[in-house]
PDB file of C-alpha atoms in Angstrom:
ATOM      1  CA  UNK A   1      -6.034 -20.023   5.146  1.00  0.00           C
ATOM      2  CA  UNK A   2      -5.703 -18.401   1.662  1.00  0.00           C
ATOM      3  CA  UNK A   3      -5.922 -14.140   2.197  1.00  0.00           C
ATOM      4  CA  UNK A   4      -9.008 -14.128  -0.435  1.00  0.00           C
ATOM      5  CA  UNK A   5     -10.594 -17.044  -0.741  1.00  0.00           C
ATOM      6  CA  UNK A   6     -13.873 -17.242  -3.978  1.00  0.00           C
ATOM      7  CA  UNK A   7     -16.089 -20.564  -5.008  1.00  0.00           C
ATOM      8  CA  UNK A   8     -13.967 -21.031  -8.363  1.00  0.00           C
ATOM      9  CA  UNK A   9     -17.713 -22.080 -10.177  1.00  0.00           C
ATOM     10  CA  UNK A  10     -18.665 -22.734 -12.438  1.00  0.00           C
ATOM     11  CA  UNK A  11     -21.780 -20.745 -11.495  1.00  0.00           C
ATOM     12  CA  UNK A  12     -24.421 -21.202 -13.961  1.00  0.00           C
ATOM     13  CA  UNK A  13     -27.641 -18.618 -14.288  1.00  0.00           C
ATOM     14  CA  UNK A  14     -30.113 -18.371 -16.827  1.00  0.00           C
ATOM     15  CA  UNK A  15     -30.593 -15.504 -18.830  1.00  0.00           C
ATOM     16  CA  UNK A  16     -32.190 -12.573 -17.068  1.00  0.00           C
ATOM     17  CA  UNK A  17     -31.678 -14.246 -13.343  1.00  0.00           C
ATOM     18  CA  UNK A  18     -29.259 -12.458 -10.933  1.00  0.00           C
ATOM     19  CA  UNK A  19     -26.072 -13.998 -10.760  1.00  0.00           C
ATOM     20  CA  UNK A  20     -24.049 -13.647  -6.577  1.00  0.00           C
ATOM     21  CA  UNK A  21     -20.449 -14.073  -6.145  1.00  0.00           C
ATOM     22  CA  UNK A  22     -18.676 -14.060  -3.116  1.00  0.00           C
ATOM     23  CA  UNK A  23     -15.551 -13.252  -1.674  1.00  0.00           C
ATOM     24  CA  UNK A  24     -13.982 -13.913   1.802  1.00  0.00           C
ATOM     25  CA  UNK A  25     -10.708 -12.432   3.056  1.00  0.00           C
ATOM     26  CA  UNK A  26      -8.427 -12.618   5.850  1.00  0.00           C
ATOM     27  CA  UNK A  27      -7.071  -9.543   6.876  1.00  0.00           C
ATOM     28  CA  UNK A  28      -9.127  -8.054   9.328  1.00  0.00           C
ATOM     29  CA  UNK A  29      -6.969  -4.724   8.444  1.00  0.00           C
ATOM     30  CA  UNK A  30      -8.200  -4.589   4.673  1.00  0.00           C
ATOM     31  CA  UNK A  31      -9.584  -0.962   3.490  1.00  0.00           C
ATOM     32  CA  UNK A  32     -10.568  -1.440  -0.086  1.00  0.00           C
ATOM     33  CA  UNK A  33     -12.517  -4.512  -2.086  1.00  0.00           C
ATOM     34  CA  UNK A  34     -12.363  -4.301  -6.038  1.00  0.00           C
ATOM     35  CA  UNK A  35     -13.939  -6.584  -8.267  1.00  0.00           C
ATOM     36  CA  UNK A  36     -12.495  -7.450 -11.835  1.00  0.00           C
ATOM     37  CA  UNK A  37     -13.844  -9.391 -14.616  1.00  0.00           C
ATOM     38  CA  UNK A  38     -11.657 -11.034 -16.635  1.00  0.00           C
ATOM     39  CA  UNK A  39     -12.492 -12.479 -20.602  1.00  0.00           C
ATOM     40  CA  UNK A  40     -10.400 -15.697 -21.520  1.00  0.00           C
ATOM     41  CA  UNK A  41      -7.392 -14.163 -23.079  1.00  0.00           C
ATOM     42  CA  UNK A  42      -8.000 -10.819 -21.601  1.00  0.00           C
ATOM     43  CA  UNK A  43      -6.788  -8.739 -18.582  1.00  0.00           C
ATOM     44  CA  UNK A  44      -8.648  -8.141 -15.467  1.00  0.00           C
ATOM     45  CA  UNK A  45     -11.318  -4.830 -15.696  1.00  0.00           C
ATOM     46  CA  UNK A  46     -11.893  -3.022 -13.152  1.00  0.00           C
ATOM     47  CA  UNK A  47     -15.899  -2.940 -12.706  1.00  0.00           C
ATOM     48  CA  UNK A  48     -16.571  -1.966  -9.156  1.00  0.00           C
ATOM     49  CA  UNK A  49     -14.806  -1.121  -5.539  1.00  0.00           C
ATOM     50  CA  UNK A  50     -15.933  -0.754  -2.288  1.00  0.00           C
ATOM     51  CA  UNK A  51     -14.503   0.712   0.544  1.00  0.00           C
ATOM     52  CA  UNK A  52     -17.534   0.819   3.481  1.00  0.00           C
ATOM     53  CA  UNK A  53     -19.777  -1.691   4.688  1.00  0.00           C
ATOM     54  CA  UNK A  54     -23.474  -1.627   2.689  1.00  0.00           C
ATOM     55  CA  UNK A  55     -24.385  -1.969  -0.379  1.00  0.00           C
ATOM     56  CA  UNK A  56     -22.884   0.473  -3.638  1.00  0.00           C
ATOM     57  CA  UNK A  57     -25.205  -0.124  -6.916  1.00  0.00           C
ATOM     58  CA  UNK A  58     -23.552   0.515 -10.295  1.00  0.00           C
ATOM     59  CA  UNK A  59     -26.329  -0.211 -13.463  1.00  0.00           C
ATOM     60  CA  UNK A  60     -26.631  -3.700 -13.147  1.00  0.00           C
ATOM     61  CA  UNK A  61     -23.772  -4.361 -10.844  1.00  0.00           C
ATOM     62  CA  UNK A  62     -24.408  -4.440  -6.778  1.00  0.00           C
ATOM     63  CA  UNK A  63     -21.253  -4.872  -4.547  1.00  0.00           C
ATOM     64  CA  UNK A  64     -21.755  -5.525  -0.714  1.00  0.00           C
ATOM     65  CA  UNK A  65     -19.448  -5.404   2.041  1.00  0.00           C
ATOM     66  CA  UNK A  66     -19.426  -6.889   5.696  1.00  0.00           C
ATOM     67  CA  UNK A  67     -16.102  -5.992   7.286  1.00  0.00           C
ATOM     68  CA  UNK A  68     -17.247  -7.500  10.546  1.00  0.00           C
ATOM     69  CA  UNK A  69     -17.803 -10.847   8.398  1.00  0.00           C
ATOM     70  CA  UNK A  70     -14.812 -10.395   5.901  1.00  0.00           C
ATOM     71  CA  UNK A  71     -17.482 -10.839   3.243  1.00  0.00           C
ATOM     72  CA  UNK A  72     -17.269  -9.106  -0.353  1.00  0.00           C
ATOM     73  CA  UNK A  73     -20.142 -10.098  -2.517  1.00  0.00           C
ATOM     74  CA  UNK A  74     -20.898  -8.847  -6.258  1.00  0.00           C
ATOM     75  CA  UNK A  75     -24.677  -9.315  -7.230  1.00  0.00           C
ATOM     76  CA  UNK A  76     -25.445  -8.715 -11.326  1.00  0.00           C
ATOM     77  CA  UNK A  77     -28.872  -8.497 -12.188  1.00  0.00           C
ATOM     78  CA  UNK A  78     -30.461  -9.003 -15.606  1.00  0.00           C
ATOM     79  CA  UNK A  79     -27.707 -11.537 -16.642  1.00  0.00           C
ATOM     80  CA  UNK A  80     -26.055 -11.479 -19.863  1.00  0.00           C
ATOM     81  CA  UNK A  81     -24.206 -14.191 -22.446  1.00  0.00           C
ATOM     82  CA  UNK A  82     -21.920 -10.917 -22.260  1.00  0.00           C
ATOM     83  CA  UNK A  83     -20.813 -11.782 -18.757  1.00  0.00           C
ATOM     84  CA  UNK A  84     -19.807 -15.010 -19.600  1.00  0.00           C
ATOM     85  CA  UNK A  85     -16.283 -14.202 -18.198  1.00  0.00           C
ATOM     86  CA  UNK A  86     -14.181 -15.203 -14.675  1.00  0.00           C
ATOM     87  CA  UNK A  87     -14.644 -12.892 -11.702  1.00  0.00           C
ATOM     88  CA  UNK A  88     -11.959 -11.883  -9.704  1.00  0.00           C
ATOM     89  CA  UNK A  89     -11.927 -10.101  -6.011  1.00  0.00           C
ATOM     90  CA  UNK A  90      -9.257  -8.129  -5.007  1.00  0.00           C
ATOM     91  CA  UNK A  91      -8.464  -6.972  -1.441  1.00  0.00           C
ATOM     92  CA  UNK A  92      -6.048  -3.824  -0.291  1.00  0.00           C
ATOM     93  CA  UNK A  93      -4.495  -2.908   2.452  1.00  0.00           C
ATOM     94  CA  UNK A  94      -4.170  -4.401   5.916  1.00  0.00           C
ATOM     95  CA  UNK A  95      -0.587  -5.677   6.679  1.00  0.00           C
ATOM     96  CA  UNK A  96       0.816  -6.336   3.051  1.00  0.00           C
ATOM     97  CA  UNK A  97      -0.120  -3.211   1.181  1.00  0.00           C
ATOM     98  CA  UNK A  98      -0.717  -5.274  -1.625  1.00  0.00           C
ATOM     99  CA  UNK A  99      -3.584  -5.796  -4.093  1.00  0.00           C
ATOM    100  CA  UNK A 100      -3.999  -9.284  -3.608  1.00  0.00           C
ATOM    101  CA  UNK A 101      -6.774 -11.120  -5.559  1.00  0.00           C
ATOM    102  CA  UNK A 102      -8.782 -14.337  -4.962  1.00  0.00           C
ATOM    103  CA  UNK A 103      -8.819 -17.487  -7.877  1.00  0.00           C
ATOM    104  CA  UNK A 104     -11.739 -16.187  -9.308  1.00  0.00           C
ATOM    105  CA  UNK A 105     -15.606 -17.449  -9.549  1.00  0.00           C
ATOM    106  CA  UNK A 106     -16.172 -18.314 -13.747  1.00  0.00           C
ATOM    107  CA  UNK A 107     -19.501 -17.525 -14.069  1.00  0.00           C
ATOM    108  CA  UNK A 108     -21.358 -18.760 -17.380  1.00  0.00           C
ATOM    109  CA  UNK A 109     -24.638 -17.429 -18.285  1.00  0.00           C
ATOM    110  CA  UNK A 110     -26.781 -19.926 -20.521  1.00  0.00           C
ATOM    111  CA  UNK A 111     -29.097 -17.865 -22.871  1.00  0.00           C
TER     112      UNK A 111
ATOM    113  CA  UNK B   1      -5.894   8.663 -22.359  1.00  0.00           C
ATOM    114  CA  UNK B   2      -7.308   6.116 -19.414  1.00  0.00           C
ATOM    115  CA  UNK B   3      -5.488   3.246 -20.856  1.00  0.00           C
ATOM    116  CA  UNK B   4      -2.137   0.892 -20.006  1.00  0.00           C
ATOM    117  CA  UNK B   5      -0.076   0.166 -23.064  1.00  0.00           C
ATOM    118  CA  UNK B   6       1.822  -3.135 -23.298  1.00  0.00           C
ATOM    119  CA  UNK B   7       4.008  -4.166 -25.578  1.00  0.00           C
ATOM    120  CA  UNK B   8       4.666  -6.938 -27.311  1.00  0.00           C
ATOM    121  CA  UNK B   9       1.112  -8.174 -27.217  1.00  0.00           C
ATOM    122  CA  UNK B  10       2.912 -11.836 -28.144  1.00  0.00           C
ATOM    123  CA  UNK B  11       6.574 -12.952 -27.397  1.00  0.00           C
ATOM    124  CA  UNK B  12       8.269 -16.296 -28.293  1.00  0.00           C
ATOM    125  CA  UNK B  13      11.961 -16.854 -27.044  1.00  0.00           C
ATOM    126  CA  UNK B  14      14.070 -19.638 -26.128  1.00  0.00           C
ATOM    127  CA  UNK B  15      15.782 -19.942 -22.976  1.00  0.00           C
ATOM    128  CA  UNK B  16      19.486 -17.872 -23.873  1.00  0.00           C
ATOM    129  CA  UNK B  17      17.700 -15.309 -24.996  1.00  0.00           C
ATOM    130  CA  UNK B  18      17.237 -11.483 -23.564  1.00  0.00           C
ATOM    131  CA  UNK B  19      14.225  -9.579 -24.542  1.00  0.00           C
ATOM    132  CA  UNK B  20      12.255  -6.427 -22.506  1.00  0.00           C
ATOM    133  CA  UNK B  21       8.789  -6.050 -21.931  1.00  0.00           C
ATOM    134  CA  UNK B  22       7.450  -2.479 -22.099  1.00  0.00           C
ATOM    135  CA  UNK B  23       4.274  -0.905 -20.477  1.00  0.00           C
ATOM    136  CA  UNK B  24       3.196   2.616 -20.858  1.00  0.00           C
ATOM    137  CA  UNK B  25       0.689   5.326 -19.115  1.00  0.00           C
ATOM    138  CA  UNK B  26      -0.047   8.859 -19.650  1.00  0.00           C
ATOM    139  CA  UNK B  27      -2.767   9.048 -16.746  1.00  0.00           C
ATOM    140  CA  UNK B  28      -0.113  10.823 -14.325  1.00  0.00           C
ATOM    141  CA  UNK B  29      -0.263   7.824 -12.206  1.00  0.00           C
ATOM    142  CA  UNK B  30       2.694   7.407  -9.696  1.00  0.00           C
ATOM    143  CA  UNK B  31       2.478   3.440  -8.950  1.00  0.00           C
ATOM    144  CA  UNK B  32       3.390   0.899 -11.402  1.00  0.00           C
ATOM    145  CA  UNK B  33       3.055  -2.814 -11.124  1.00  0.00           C
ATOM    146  CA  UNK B  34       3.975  -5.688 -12.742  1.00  0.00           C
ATOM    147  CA  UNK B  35       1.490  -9.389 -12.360  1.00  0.00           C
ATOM    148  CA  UNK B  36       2.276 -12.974 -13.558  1.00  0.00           C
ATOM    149  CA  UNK B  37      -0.813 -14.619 -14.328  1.00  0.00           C
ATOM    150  CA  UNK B  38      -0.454 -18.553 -15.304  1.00  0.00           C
ATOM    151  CA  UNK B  39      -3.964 -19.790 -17.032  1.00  0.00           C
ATOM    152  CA  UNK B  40      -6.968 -20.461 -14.566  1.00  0.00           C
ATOM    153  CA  UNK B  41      -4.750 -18.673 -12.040  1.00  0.00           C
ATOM    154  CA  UNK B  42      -5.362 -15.337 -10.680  1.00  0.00           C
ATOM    155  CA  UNK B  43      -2.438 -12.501 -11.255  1.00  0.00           C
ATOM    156  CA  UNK B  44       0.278 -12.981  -8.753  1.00  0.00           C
ATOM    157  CA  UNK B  45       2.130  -9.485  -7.851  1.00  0.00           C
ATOM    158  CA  UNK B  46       5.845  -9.630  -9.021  1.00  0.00           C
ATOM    159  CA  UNK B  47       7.060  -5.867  -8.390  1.00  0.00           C
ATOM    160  CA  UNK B  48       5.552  -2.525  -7.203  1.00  0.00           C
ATOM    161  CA  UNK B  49       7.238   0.715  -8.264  1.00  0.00           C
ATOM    162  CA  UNK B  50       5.998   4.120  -5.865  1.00  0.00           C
ATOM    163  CA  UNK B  51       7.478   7.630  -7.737  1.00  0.00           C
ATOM    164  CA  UNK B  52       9.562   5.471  -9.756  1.00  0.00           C
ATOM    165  CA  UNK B  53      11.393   3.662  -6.778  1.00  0.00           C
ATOM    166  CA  UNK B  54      10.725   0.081  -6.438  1.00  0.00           C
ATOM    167  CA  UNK B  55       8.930  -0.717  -3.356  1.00  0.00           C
ATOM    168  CA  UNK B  56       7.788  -4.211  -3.585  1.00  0.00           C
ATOM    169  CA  UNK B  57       9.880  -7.332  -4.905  1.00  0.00           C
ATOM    170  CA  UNK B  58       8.044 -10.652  -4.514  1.00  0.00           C
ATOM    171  CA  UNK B  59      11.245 -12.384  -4.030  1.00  0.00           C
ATOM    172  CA  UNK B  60      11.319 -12.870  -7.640  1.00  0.00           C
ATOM    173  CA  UNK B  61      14.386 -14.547  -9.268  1.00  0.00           C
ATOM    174  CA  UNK B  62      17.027 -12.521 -10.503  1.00  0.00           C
ATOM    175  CA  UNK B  63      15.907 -13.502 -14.446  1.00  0.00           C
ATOM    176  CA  UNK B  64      13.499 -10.922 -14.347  1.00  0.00           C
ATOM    177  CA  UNK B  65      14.588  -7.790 -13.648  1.00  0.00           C
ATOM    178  CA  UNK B  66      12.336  -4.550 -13.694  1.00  0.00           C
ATOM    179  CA  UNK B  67      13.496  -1.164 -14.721  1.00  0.00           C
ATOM    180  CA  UNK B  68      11.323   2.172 -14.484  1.00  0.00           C
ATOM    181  CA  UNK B  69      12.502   4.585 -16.508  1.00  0.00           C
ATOM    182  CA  UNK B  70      10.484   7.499 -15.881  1.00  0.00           C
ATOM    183  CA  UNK B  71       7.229   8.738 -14.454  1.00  0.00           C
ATOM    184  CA  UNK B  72       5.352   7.111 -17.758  1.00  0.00           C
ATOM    185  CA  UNK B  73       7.004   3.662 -18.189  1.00  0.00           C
ATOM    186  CA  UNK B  74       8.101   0.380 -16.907  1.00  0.00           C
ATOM    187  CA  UNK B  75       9.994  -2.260 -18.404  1.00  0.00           C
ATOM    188  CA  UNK B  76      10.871  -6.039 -17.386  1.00  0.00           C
ATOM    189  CA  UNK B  77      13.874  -6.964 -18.826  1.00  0.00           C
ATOM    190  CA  UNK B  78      13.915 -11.124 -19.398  1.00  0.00           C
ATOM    191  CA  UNK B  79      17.318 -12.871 -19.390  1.00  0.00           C
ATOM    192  CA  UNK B  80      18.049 -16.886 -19.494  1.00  0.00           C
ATOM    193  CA  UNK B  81      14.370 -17.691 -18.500  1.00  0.00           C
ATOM    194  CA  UNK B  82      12.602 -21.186 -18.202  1.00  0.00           C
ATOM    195  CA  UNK B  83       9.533 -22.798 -19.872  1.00  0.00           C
ATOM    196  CA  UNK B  84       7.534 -22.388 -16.368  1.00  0.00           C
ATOM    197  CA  UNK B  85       7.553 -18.530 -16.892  1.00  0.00           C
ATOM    198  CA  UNK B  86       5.559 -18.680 -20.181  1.00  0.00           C
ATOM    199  CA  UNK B  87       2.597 -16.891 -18.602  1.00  0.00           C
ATOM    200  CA  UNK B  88       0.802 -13.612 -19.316  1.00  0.00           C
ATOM    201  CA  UNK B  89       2.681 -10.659 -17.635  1.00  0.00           C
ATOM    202  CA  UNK B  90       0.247  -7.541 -16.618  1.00  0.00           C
ATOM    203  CA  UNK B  91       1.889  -4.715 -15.915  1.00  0.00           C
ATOM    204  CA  UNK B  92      -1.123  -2.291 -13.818  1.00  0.00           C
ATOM    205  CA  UNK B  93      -0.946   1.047 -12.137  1.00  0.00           C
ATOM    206  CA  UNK B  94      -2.513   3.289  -9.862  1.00  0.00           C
ATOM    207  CA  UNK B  95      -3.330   7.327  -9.187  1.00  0.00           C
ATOM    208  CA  UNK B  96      -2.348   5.889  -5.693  1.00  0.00           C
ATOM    209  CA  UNK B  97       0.638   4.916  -4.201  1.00  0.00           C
ATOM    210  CA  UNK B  98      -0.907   3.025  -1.831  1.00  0.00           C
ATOM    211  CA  UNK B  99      -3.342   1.604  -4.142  1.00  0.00           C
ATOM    212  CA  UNK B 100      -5.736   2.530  -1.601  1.00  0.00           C
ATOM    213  CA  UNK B 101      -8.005   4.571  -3.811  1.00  0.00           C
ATOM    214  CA  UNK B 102     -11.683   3.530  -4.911  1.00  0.00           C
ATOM    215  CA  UNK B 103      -9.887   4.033  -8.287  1.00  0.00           C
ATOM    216  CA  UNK B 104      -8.061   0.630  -8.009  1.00  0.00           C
ATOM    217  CA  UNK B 105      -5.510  -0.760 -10.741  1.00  0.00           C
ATOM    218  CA  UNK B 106      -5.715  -0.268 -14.385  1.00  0.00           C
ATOM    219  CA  UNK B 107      -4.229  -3.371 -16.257  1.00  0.00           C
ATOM    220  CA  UNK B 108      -2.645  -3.176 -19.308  1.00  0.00           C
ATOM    221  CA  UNK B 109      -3.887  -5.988 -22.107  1.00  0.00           C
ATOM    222  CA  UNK B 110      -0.927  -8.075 -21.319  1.00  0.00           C
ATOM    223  CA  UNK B 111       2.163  -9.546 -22.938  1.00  0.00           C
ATOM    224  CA  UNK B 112       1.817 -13.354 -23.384  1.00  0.00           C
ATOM    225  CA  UNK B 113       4.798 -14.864 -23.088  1.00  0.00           C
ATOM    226  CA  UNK B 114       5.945 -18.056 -24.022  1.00  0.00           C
ATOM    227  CA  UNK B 115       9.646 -19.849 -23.547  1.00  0.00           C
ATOM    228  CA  UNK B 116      10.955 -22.238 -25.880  1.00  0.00           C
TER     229      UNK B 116
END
């Protein structure tokens, strides 16, 4: 079982529609959830991290946890061409103290 | 200053060949990290520096070899490498040591590598 596991996509949504990635890990010992967003050619941004179960809202950007599932989800509403990119997860913590990150979910928004 | 500096942003060099990859902070950060990322891969953690000790290897081979000068910088010296390294190295860090902060990793823009 990989430690972070994402749906590598693509995931297509229209313009305007809310676009949900997901993100499973394996550590049961895992304290903090980041999600990056990554341009072809570009280095991973840090956009938003979570730390407790519930929901945290940033603008446009929603990012849930379940620690009793393992779950990590990202929602983005209003979709934009702009967030045409690849969308990493990254877990901390548990055993490894290591940020380690899933494949990545490429999501492509179609104007 | 919020930003990692990497340089070169581009590197070409053949296989006998010994360059040095540089990365730079001024955001009094005390972790340091250097990532291989191959394309449609995610980054894969090479090295982890705490108060300029290393702390992490990722049983990486002895061609690479990482170097942290001070509080500010971190190099990765390359020596005799093969065309499977040409990748994009990151180097990262973090206000934490433990990278356990909701501030996460800030990623430089990367030094694409390739080996001829």
């Amino acid at each position: 079982q990989k430690e972070v596991e994402q749906n590598s996509g693509p995931l297509s949504v229209p313009e305007g529609a809310i676009a949900s990635l997901n993100c499973t890990y394996s550590d049961r010992g895992s304290q903090s959830f980041f999600w990056y967003r990554q341009y072809s050619g570009k280095s991973p941004e840090l956009i938003m991290s979570i730390y407790s179960n519930g929901d945290k809202e940033d603008g446009r950007f929603t990012a849930q946890l379940n620690k009793a599932s393992q779950y990590v989800s990202l929602l983005i509403r209003d979709s934009q061409p702009s967030d045409s990119a690849t969308y990493l997860c990254a877990v901390y913590g548990g055993a490894t103290n290591k940020l380690i990150f899933g494949t990545g979910t490429l999501l492509a928004v179609q104007p | 200053d919020t930003e990692v500096t990497q340089t070169p942003k581009h590197l070409v060099m053949g296989m006998t060949n010994k360059k040095s990859l540089k990365c730079e902070q001024h955001m009094g950060h005390r972790a340091m990290y250097w990532y291989k990322q191959k394309a449609k891969k995610p980054p894969e953690l090479m090295f982890v520096y705490s108060y300029e000790k290393l702390s992490i290897n990722e049983s990486v081979p002895s061609r690479f070899s990482p170097e942290c000068p001070n509080s500010s910088l971190l190099n990765l010296h390359l020596h005799a490498l093969q065309p499977e390294d040409s990748a994009l190295y990151l180097c990262a860090s973090s206000q934490d040591p433990l990278g356990g902060s909701s501030y996460g990793y800030t990623f430089g823009s990367g030094t694409r590598l390739t080996v001829v």
